[in-house]
Tab-separated table of C-alpha atoms in Angstrom:
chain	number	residue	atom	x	y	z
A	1	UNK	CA	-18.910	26.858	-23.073
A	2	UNK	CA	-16.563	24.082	-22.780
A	3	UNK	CA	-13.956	24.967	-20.300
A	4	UNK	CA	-10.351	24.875	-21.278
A	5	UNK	CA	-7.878	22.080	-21.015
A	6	UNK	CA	-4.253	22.267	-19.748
A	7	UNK	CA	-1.437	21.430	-22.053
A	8	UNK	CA	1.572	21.250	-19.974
A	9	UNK	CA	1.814	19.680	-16.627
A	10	UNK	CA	4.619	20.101	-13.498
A	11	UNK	CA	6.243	16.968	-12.572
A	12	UNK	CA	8.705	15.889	-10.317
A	13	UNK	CA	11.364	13.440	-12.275
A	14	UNK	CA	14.404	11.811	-11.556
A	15	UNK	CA	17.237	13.458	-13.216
A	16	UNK	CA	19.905	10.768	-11.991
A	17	UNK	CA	18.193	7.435	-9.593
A	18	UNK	CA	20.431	7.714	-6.741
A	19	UNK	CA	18.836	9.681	-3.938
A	20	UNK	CA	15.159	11.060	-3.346
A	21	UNK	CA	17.189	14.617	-3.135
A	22	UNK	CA	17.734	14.769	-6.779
A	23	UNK	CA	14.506	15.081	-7.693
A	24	UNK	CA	13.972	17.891	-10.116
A	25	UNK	CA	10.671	20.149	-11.209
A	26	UNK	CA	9.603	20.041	-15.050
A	27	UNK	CA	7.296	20.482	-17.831
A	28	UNK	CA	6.069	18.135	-19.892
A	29	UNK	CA	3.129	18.301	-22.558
A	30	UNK	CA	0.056	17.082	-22.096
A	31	UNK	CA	-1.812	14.944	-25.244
A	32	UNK	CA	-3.810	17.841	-27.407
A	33	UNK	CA	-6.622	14.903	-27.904
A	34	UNK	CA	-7.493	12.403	-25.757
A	35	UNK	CA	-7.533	8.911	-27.018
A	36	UNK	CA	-11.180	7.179	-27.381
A	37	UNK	CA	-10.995	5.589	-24.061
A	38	UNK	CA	-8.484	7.730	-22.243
A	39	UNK	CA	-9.506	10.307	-19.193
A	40	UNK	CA	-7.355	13.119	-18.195
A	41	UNK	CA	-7.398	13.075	-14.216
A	42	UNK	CA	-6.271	16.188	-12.191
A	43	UNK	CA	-4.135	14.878	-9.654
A	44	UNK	CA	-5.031	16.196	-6.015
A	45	UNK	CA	-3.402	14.529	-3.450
A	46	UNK	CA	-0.315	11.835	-3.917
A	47	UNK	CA	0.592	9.180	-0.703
A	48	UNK	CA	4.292	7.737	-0.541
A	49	UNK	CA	5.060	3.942	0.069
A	50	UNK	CA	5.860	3.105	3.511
A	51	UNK	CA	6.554	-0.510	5.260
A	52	UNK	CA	7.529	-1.433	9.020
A	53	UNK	CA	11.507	-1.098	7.754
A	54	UNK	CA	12.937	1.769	6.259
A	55	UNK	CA	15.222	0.159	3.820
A	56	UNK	CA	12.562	-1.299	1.766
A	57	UNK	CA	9.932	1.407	1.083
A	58	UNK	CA	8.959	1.377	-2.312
A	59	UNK	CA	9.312	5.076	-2.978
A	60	UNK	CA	13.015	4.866	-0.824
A	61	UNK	CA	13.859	1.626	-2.827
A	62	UNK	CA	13.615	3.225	-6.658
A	63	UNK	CA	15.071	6.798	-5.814
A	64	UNK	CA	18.654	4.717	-4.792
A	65	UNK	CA	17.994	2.634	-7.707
A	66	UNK	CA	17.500	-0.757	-5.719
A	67	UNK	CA	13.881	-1.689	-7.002
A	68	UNK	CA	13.264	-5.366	-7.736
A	69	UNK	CA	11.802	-4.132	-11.023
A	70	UNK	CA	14.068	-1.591	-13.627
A	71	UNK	CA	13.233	1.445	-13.664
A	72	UNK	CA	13.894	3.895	-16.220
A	73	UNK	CA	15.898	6.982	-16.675
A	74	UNK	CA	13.900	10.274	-15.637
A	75	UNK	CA	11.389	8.580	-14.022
A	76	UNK	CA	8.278	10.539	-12.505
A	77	UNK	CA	8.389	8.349	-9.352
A	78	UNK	CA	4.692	8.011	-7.025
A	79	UNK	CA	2.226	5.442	-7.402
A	80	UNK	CA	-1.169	6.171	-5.318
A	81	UNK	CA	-3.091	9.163	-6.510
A	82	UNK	CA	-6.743	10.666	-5.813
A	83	UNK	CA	-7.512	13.573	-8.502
A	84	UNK	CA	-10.739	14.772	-10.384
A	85	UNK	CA	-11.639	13.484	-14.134
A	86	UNK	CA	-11.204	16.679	-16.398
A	87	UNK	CA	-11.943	14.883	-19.543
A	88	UNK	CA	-13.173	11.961	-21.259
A	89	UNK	CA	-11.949	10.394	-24.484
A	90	UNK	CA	-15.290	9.910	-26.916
A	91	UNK	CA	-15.682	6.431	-26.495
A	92	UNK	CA	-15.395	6.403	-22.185
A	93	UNK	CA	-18.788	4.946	-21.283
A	94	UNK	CA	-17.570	4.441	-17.093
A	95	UNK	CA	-17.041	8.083	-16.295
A	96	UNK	CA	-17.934	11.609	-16.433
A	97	UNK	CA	-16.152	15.316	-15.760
A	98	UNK	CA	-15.937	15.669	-12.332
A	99	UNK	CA	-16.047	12.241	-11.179
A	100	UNK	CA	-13.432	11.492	-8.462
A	101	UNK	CA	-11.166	8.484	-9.329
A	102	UNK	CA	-8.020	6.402	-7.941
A	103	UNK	CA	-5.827	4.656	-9.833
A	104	UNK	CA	-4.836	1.087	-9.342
A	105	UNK	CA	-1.408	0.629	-8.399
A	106	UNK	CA	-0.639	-1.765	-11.469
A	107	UNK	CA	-2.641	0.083	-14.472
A	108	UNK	CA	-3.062	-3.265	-16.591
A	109	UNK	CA	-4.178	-5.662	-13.757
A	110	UNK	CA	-7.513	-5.453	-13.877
A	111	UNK	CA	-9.371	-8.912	-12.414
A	112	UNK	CA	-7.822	-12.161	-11.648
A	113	UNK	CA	-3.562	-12.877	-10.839
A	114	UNK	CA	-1.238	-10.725	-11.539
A	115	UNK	CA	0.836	-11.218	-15.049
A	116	UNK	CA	4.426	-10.409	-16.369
A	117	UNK	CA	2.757	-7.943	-18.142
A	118	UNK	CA	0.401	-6.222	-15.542
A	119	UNK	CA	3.528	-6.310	-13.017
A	120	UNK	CA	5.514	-4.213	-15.483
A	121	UNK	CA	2.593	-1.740	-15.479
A	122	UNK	CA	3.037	-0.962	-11.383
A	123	UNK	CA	2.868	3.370	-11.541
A	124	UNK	CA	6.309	4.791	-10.523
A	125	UNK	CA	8.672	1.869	-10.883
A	126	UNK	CA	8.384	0.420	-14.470
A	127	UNK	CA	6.721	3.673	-15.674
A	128	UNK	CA	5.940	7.171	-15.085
A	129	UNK	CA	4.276	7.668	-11.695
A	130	UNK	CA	2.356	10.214	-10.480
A	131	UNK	CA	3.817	13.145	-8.481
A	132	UNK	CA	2.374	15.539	-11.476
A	133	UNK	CA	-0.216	17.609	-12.057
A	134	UNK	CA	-2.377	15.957	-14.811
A	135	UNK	CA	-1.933	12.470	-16.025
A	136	UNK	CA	-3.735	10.692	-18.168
A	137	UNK	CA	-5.605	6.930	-17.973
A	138	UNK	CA	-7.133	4.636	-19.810
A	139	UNK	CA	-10.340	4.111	-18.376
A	140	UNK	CA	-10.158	1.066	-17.009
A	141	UNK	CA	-7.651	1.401	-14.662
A	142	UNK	CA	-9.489	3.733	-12.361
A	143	UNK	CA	-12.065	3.116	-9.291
A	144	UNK	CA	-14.054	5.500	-7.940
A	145	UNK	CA	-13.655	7.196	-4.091
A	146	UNK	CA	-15.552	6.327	-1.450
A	147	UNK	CA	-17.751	9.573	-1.149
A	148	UNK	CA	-16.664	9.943	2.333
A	149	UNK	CA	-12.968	10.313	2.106
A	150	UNK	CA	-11.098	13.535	0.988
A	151	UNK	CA	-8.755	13.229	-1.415
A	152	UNK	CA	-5.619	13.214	0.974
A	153	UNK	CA	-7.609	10.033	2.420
A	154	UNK	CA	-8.089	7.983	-0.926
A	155	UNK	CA	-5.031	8.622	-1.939
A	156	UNK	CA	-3.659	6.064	0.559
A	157	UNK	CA	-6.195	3.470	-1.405
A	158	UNK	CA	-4.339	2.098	-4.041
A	159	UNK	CA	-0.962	0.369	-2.742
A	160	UNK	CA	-1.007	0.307	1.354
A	161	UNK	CA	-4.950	-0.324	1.724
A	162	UNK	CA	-5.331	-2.790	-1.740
A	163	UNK	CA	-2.120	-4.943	-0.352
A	164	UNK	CA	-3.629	-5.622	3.111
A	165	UNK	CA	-7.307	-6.482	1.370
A	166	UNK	CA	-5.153	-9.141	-0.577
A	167	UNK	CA	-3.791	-10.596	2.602
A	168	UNK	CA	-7.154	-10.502	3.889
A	169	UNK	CA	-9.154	-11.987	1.134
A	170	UNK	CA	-6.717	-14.936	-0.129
A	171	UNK	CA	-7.752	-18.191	-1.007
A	172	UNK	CA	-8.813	-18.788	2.728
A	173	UNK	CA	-10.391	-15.368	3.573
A	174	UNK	CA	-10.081	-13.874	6.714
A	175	UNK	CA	-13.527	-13.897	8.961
A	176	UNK	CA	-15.096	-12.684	11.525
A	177	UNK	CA	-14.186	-14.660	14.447
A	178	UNK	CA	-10.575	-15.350	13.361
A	179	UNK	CA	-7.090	-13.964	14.840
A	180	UNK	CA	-5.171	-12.114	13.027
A	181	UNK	CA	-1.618	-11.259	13.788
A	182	UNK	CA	-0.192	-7.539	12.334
A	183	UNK	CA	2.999	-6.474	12.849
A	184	UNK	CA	4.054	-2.577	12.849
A	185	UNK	CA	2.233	0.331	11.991
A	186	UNK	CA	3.094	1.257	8.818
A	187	UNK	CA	0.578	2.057	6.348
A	188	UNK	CA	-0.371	-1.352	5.473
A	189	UNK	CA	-0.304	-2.881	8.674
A	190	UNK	CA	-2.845	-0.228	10.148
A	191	UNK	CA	-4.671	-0.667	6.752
A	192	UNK	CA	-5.007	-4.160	7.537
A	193	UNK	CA	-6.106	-3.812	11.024
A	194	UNK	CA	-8.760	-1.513	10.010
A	195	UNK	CA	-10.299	-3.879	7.269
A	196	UNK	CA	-9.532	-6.873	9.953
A	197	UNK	CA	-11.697	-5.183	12.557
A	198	UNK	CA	-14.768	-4.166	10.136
A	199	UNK	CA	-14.533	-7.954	9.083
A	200	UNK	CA	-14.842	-9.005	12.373
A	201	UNK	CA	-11.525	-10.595	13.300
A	202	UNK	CA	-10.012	-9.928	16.358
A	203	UNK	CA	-6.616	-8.462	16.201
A	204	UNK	CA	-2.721	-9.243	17.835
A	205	UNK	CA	-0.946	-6.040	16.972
A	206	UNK	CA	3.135	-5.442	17.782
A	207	UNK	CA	4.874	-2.395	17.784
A	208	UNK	CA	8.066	-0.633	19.486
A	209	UNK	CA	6.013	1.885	20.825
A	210	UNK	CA	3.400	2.159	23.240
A	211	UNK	CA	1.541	5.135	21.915
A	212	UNK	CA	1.302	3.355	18.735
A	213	UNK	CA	-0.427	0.132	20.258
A	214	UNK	CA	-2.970	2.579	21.702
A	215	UNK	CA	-3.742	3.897	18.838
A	216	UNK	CA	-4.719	0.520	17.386
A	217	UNK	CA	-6.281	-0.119	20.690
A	218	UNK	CA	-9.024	2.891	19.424
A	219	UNK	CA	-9.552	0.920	15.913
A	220	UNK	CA	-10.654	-1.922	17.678
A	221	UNK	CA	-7.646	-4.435	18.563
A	222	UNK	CA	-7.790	-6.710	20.900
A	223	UNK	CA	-4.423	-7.177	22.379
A	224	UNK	CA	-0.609	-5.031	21.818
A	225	UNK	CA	2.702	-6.608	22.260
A	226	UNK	CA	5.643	-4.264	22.657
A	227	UNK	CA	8.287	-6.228	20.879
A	228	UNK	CA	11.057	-4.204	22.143
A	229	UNK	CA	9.614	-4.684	25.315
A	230	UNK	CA	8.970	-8.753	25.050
A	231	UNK	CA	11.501	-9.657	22.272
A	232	UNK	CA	9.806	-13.045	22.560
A	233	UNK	CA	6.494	-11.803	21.196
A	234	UNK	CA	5.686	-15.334	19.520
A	235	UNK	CA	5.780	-16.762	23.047
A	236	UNK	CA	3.283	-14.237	23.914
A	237	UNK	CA	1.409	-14.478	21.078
A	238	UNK	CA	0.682	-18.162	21.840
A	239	UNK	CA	-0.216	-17.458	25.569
A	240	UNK	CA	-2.727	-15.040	24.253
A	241	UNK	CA	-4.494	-17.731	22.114
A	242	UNK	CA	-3.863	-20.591	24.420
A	243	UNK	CA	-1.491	-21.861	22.585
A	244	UNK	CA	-3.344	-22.338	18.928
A	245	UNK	CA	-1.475	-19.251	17.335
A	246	UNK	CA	-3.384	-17.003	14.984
A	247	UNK	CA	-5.262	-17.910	12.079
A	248	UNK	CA	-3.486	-15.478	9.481
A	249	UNK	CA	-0.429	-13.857	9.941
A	250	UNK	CA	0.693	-9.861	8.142
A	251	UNK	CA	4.152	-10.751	8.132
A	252	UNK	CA	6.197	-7.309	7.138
A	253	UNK	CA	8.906	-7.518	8.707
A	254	UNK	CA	11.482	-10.057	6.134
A	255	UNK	CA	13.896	-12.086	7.624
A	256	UNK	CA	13.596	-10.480	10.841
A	257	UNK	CA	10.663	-11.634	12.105
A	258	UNK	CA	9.564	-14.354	9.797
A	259	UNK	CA	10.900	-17.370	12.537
A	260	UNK	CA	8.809	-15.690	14.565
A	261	UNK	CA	5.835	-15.456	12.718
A	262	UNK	CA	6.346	-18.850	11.966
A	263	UNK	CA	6.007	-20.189	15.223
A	264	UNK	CA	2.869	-17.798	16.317
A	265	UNK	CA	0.951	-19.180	13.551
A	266	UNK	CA	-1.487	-21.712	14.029
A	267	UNK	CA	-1.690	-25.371	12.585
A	268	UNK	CA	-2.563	-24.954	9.104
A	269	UNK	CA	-2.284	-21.644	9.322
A	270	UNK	CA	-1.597	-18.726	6.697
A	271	UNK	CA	1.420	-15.713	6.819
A	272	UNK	CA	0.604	-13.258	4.334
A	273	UNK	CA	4.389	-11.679	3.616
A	274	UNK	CA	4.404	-8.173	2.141
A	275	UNK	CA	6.998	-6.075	1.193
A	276	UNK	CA	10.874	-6.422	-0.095
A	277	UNK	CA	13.179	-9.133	1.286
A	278	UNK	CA	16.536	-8.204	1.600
A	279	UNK	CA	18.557	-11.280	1.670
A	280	UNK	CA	21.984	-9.583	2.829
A	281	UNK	CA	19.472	-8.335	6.278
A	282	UNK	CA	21.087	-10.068	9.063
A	283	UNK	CA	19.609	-12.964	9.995
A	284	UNK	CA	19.428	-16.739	11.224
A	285	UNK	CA	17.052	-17.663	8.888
A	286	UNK	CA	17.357	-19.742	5.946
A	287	UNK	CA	15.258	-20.876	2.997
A	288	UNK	CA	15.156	-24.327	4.018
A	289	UNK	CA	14.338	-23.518	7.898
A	290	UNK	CA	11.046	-21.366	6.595
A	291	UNK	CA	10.359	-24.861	4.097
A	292	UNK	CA	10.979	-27.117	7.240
A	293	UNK	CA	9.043	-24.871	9.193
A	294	UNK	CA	6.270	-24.722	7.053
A	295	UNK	CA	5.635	-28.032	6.635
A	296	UNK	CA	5.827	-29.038	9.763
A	297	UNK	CA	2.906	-27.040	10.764
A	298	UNK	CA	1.245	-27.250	7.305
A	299	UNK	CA	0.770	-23.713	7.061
A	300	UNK	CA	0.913	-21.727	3.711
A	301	UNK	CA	2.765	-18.577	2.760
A	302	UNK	CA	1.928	-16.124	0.310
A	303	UNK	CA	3.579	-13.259	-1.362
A	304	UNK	CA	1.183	-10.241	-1.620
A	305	UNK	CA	1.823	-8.048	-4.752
A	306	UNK	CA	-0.897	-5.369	-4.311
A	307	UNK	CA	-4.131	-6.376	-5.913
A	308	UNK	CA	-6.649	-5.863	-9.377
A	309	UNK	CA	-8.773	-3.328	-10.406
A	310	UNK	CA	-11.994	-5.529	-9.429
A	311	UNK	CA	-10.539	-6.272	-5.918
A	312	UNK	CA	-9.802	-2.416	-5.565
A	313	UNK	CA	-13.889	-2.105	-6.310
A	314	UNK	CA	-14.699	-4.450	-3.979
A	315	UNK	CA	-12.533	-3.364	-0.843
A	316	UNK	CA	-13.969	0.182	-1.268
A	317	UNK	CA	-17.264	-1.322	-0.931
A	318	UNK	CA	-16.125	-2.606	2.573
A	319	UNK	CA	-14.781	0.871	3.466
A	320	UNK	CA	-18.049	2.344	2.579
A	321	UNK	CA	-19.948	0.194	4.660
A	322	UNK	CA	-17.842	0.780	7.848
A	323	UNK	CA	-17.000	4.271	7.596
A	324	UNK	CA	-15.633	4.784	11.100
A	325	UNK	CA	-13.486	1.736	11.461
A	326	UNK	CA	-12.030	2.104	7.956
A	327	UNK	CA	-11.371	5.760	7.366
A	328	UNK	CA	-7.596	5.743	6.393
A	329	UNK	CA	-5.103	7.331	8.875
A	330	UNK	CA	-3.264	10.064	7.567
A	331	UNK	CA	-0.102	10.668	9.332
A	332	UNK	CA	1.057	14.313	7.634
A	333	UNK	CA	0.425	16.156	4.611
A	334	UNK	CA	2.779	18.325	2.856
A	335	UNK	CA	2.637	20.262	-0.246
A	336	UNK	CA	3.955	19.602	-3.595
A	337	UNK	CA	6.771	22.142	-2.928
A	338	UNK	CA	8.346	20.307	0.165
A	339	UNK	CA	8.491	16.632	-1.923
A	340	UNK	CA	11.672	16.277	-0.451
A	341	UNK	CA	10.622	17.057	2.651
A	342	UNK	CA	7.986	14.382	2.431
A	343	UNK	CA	10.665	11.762	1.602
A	344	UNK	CA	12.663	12.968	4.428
A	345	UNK	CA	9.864	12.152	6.990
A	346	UNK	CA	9.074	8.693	5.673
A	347	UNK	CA	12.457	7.364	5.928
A	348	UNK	CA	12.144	8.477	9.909
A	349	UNK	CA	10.172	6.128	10.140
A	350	UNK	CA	8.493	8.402	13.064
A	351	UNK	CA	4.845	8.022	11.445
A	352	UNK	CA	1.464	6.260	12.216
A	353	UNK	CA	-0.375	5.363	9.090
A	354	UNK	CA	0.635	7.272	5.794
A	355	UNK	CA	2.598	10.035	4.601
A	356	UNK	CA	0.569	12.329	1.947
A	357	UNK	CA	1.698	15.081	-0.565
A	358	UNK	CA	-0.984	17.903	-1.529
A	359	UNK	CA	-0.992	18.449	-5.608
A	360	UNK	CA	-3.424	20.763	-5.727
């Protein structure tokens, strides 16, 4: 007997972009046919978009309507999911009922550099996220879960643990042997870490907080620099690599830190920068010290926008491999109900790893 479909699912929407605290319940109706290559996913678990500075987290960024991309009116805001494949369109040849799927951040990247096009596809920003129930995907843009993580776990996959593979796996990939400096630990900086360690690179991590540091200390990193304790942590960072600087740099923190990460970065060197740059933050810096600097050293900067379908594939193979080290941290889960709640916490700023909502 073939089991029943739903037709409507509950969403969260955006009534008015302005704050996270006008987000509003509805229903919307689902498709009574699926497309040939469409899957309808039951969404289980939903993870909110978190970096080292409070001010530019994704999810914080489009509910006050200060995304770098537009976003439309009524948007259904979230873009990492882990859910359950209820159905398959007739022609879906990569998946079965029952199979448990992510999506990819950007639903039309799929291999290779990211495009006007595939950027405009990014899940909760240019179009409907995924704080509902039931969505539905074309097939393509899914990858399947590790089998060890829950779905609270892989739902942390798509934006925070894809970004820091891209910083890891550039044109110079990071390798076992190298130094790698991450700063904070937000959800892709501990992501990064994590992936670093299995690799085999041995890791410079700063934070504000102590307890934080030892945390990364149990993931496998090699030496912590309090920042607010040694605001001169590039100094430090030198001294610790006797005075090279690190191979690669996760540079998170914008204007900020970016001097800084300039001068702990080695000789032809690479500083992976991830995240928003505000340039109203307060700061020395200009474009043409970061060019100056730059060349000086020879060292080359990227800007890491997430990452394609294929790479998604590949960094879960990694995270199968090395269960223990790479087993996403969860910070806190709440429940669909207490959304708000869940906003509320990440701008905080008070947690380790990622910040999950429960869908079902």
């Amino acid at each position: 007997m073939t089991p029943t479909l739903p037709n409507i699912t509950r969403e969260l929407y955006y009534p008015k972009i302005g704050s996270y605290t006008n987000l509003k319940f509805r229903e919307s109706t689902l498709p009574s046919e699926l497309n040939p290559f469409d899957v309808l996913v039951k969404i289980h678990a939903v993870s909110l978009q978190a970096c080292r500075v409070p001010q530019k987290f994704r999810d914080l960024l489009i509910s006050r309507g200060t995304y770098v991309l537009p976003t439309p009116d009524y948007l259904v805001p979230g873009s990492d999911m882990a859910g359950e494949i209820l159905a398959v369109g007739n022609q879906v040849t990569q998946w079965k009922v029952g199979d448990r799927v992510c999506s990819n951040f950007s639903t039309k990247h799929i291999y290779g550099d990211i495009t006007h096009a595939s950027r405009l596809s990014a899940l909760g920003g240019s179009i409907d996220g995924v704080l509902t129930q039931y969505k539905v995907f074309h097939e393509i843009a899914l990858v399947a879960i590790p089998e060890h993580l829950s779905y609270e776990e892989a739902s942390t996959l798509p934006c925070a643990g894809l970004t820091a593979y891209s910083a890891l796996n550039g044109p110079i990939p990071v390798k076992g042997g190298d130094t790698i400096l991450v700063q904070g630990t937000g959800g892709v900086s501990f992501f990064a870490l994590q992936l670093a360690v299995a690799i085999g690179a041995n890791v410079i991590l700063t934070s504000s907080s102590d307890d934080k540091l030892a945390l990364g200390k149990k993931y496998g990193v090699k030496h912590t620099i309090n920042y607010k304790k040694t605001p001169d942590w590039e100094k430090e960072v030198m001294k610790i690599t006797g005075g090279r600087g690190v191979d690669h740099t996760i540079e998170v923190g914008g204007p900020g830190t970016f001097g800084k990460s300039l001068e702990a970065t080695r000789l032809g060197g690479w500083i992976h920068a991830i995240g928003v740059l505000d340039p109203q933050e307060d700061t020395n810096l200009t474009v043409t010290s970061i060019i100056i600097g730059a060349i000086a050293k020879g060292l080359s900067i990227r800007g890491i926008q997430v990452g394609s379908v294929e790479l998604f594939k590949e960094m879960n193979r990694l995270i199968a491999s090395c269960p223990d080290v790479t087993r996403p941290v969860v910070d806190k889960v709440f429940s669909f109900e207490d959304t708000i709640k869940a906003y509320e916490y990440l701008e905080s700023q008070t947690h380790v790893g990622k910040v999950v909502i429960k869908i079902a």
